Tab-separated table of C-alpha atoms in Angstrom:
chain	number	residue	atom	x	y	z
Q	156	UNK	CA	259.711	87.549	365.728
Q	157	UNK	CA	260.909	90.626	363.860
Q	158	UNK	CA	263.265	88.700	361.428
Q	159	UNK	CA	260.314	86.084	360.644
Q	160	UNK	CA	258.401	88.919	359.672
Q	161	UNK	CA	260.839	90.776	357.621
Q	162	UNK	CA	261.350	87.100	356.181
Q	163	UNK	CA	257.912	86.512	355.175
Q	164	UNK	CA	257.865	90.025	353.704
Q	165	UNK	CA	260.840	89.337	351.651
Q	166	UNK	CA	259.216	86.202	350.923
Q	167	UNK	CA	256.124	87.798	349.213
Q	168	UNK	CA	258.190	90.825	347.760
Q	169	UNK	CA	260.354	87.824	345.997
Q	170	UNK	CA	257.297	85.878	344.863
Q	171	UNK	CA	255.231	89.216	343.215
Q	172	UNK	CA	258.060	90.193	341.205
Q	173	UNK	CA	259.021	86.645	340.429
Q	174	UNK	CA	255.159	86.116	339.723
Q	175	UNK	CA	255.542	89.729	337.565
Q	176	UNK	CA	258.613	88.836	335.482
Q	177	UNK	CA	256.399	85.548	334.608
Q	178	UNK	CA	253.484	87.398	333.401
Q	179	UNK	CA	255.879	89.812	331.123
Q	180	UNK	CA	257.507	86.729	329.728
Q	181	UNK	CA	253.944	85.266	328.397
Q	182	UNK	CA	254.200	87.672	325.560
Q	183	UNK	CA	256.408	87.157	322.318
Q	184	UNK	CA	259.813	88.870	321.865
Q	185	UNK	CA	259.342	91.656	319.666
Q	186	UNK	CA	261.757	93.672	317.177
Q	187	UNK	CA	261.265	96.658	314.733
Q	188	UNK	CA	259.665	95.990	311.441
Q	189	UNK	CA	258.026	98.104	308.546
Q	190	UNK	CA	256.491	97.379	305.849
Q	191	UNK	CA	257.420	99.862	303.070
Q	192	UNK	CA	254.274	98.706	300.682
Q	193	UNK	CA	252.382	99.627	303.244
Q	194	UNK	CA	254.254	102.635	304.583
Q	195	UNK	CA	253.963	101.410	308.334
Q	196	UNK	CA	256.185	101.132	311.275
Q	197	UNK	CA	255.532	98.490	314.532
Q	198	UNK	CA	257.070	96.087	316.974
Q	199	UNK	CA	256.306	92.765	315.757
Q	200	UNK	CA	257.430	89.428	316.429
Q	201	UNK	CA	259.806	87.522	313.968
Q	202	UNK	CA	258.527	85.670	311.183
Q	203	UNK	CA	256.138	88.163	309.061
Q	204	UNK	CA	254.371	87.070	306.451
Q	205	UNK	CA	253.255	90.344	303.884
Q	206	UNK	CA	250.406	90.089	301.706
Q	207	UNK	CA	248.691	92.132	299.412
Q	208	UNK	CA	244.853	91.745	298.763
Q	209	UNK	CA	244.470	93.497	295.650
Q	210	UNK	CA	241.274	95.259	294.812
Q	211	UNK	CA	239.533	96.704	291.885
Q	212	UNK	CA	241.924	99.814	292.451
Q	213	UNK	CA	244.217	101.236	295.259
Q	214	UNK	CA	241.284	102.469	297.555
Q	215	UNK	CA	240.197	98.604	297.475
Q	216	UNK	CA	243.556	97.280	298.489
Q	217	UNK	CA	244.589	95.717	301.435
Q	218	UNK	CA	247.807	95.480	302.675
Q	219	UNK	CA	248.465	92.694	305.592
Q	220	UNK	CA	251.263	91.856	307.718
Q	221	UNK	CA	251.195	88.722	309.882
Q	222	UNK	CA	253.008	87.007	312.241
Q	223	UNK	CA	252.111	83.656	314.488
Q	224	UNK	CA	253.662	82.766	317.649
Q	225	UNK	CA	253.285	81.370	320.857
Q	226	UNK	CA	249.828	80.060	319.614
Q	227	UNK	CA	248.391	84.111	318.866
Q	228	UNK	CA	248.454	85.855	316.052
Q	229	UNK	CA	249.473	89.485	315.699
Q	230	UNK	CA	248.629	91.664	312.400
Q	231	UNK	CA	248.048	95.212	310.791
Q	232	UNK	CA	246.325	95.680	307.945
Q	233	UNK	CA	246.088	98.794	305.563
Q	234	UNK	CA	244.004	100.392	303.341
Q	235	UNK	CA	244.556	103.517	301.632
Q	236	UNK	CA	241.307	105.233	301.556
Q	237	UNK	CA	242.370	108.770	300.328
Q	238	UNK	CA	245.412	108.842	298.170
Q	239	UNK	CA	245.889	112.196	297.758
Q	240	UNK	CA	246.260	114.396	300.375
Q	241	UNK	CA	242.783	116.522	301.817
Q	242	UNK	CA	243.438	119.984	303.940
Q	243	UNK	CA	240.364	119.830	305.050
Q	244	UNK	CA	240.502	118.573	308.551
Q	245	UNK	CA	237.216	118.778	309.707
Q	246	UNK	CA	236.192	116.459	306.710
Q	247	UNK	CA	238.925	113.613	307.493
Q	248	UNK	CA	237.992	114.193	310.679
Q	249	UNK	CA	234.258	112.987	309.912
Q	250	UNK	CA	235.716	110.185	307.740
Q	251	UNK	CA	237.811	109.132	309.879
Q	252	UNK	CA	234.987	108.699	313.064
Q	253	UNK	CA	232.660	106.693	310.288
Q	254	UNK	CA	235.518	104.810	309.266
Q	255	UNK	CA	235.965	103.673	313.136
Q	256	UNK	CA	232.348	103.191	313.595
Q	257	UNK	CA	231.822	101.507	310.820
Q	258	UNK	CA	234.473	98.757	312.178
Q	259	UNK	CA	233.161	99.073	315.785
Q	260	UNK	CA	229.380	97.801	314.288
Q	261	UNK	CA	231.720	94.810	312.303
Q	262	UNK	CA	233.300	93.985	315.483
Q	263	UNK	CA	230.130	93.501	317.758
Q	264	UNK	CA	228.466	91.953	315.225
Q	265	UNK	CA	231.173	89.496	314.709
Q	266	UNK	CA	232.644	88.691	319.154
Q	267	UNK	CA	229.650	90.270	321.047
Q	268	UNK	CA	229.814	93.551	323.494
Q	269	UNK	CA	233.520	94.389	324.049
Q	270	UNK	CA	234.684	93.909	327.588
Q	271	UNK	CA	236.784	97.202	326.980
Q	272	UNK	CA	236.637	100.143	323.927
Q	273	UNK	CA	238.351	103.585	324.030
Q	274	UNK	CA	238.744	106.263	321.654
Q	275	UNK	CA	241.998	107.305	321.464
Q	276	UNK	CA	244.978	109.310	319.639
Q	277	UNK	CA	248.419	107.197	318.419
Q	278	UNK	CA	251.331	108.371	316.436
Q	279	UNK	CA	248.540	111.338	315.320
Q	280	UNK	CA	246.263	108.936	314.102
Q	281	UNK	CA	242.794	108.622	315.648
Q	282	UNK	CA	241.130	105.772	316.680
Q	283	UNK	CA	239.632	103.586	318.792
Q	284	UNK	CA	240.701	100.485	320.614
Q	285	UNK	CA	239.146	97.289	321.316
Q	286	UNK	CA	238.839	94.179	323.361
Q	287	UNK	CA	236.893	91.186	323.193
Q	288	UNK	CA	237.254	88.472	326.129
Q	289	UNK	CA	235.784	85.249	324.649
Q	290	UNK	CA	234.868	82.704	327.053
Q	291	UNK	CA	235.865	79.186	326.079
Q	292	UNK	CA	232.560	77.769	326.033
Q	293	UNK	CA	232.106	79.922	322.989
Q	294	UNK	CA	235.713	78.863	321.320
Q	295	UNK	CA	236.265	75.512	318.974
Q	296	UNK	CA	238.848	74.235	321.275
Q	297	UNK	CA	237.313	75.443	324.484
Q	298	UNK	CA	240.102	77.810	325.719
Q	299	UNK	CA	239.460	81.418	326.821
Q	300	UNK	CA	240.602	83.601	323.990
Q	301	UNK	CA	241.158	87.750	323.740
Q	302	UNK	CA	240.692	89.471	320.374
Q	303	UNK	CA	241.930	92.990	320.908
Q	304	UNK	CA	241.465	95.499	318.031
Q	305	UNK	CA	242.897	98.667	317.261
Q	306	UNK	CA	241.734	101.243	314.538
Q	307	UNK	CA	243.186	104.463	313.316
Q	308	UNK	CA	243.095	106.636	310.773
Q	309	UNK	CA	246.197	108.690	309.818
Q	310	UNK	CA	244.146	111.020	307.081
Q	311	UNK	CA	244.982	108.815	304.101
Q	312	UNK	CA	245.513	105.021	305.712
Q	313	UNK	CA	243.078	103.274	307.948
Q	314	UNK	CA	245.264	100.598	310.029
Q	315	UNK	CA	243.704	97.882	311.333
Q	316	UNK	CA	246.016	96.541	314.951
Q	317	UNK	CA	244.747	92.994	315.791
Q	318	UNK	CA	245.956	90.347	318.495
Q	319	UNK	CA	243.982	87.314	319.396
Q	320	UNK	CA	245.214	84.389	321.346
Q	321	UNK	CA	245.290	83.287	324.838
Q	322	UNK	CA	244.388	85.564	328.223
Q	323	UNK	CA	248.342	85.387	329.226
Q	324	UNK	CA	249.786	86.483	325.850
Q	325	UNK	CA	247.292	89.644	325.043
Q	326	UNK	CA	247.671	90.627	328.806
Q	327	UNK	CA	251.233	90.669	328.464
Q	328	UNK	CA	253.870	94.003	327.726
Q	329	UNK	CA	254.414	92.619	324.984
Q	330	UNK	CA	251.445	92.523	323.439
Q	331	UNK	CA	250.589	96.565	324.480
Q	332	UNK	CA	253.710	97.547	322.915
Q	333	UNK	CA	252.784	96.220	319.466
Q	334	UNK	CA	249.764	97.822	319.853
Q	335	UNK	CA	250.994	100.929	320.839
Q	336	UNK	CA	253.794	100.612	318.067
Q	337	UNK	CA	252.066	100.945	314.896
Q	338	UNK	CA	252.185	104.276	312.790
Q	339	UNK	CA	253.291	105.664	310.107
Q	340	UNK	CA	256.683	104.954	308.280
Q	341	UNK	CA	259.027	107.632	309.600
């Protein structure tokens, strides 16, 4: 009776971390990138795409990196809203919250309530992060979807972190470590 039991326990150790090493492999492999336009660092899977969306002047300019895979799409963006360094911290500080709140009032409008939102510190940039769960009665092709979002502001650049695409590849490691990956250049 013993050994059945320490079989079936072995059985379901086996199956949870056979079950866990599936879930980590829903998200795409990822490898070091920066973009030096853009002066940013992250973990992103292969095949980026850079564009520039030129504005009126540099404050105006976006800077966009891009990758598809696995049916999701992971991307920073840039802008460089103060190009010249400020010592005043308390007033980057306040620029920096509108800046997020501004996007956090873009966001609802545009997916709804978030199902998650923290405000948070990465690579000394603050921020905020984001998640959307989108119910597939609300999608064109009527598959769940999760947009997860991720702003900072470094003093001078306001990165935008997005990944949208199915539950099992924005739940995965994979996924949080490009998230957690972006700063900037070093």
């Amino acid at each position: 009776m013993n050994r059945v039991l320490s079989a079936l326990l072995l059985t379901a150790v086996s199956l949870s971390i056979f079950a866990g090493q599936s879930a980590q492999a829903a998200g795409p492999k990822l490898r070091a990138f920066t973009n030096e336009t853009a002066r940013f660092d992250a973990l992103m899977p292969a095949g980026v795409t850079n564009e520039t969306i030129p504005g009126k002047n540099l404050v105006d300019t976006e800077y966009r990196s891009t990758a598809h895979v696995s049916g999701a799409k992971f991307q920073v963006r840039v802008r460089v809203l103060i190009p010249i360094e400020i010592d005043d911290k308390d007033l980057l500080d306040q620029y920096g919250e509108s800046m997020v709140e501004q996007a956090e009032e873009q966001y609802i409008k545009a997916f709804g309530q978030p199902s998650s939102s923290k405000r948070m510190t990465q690579n000394g940039s603050k921020g905020k992060d984001f998640t959307f769960r989108i119910s597939g009665s609300r999608t064109r092709d009527g598959k769940d979807l999760v947009i997860r979002r991720r702003i900072l502001f470094d003093g001078q650049r306001l990165y935008q972190v997005i990944a949208e695409g199915a539950p099992s590849v924005m739940d995965s490691r994979q996924t949080n470590d490009f998230m957690d990956s972006v700063g900037p250049m070093l």
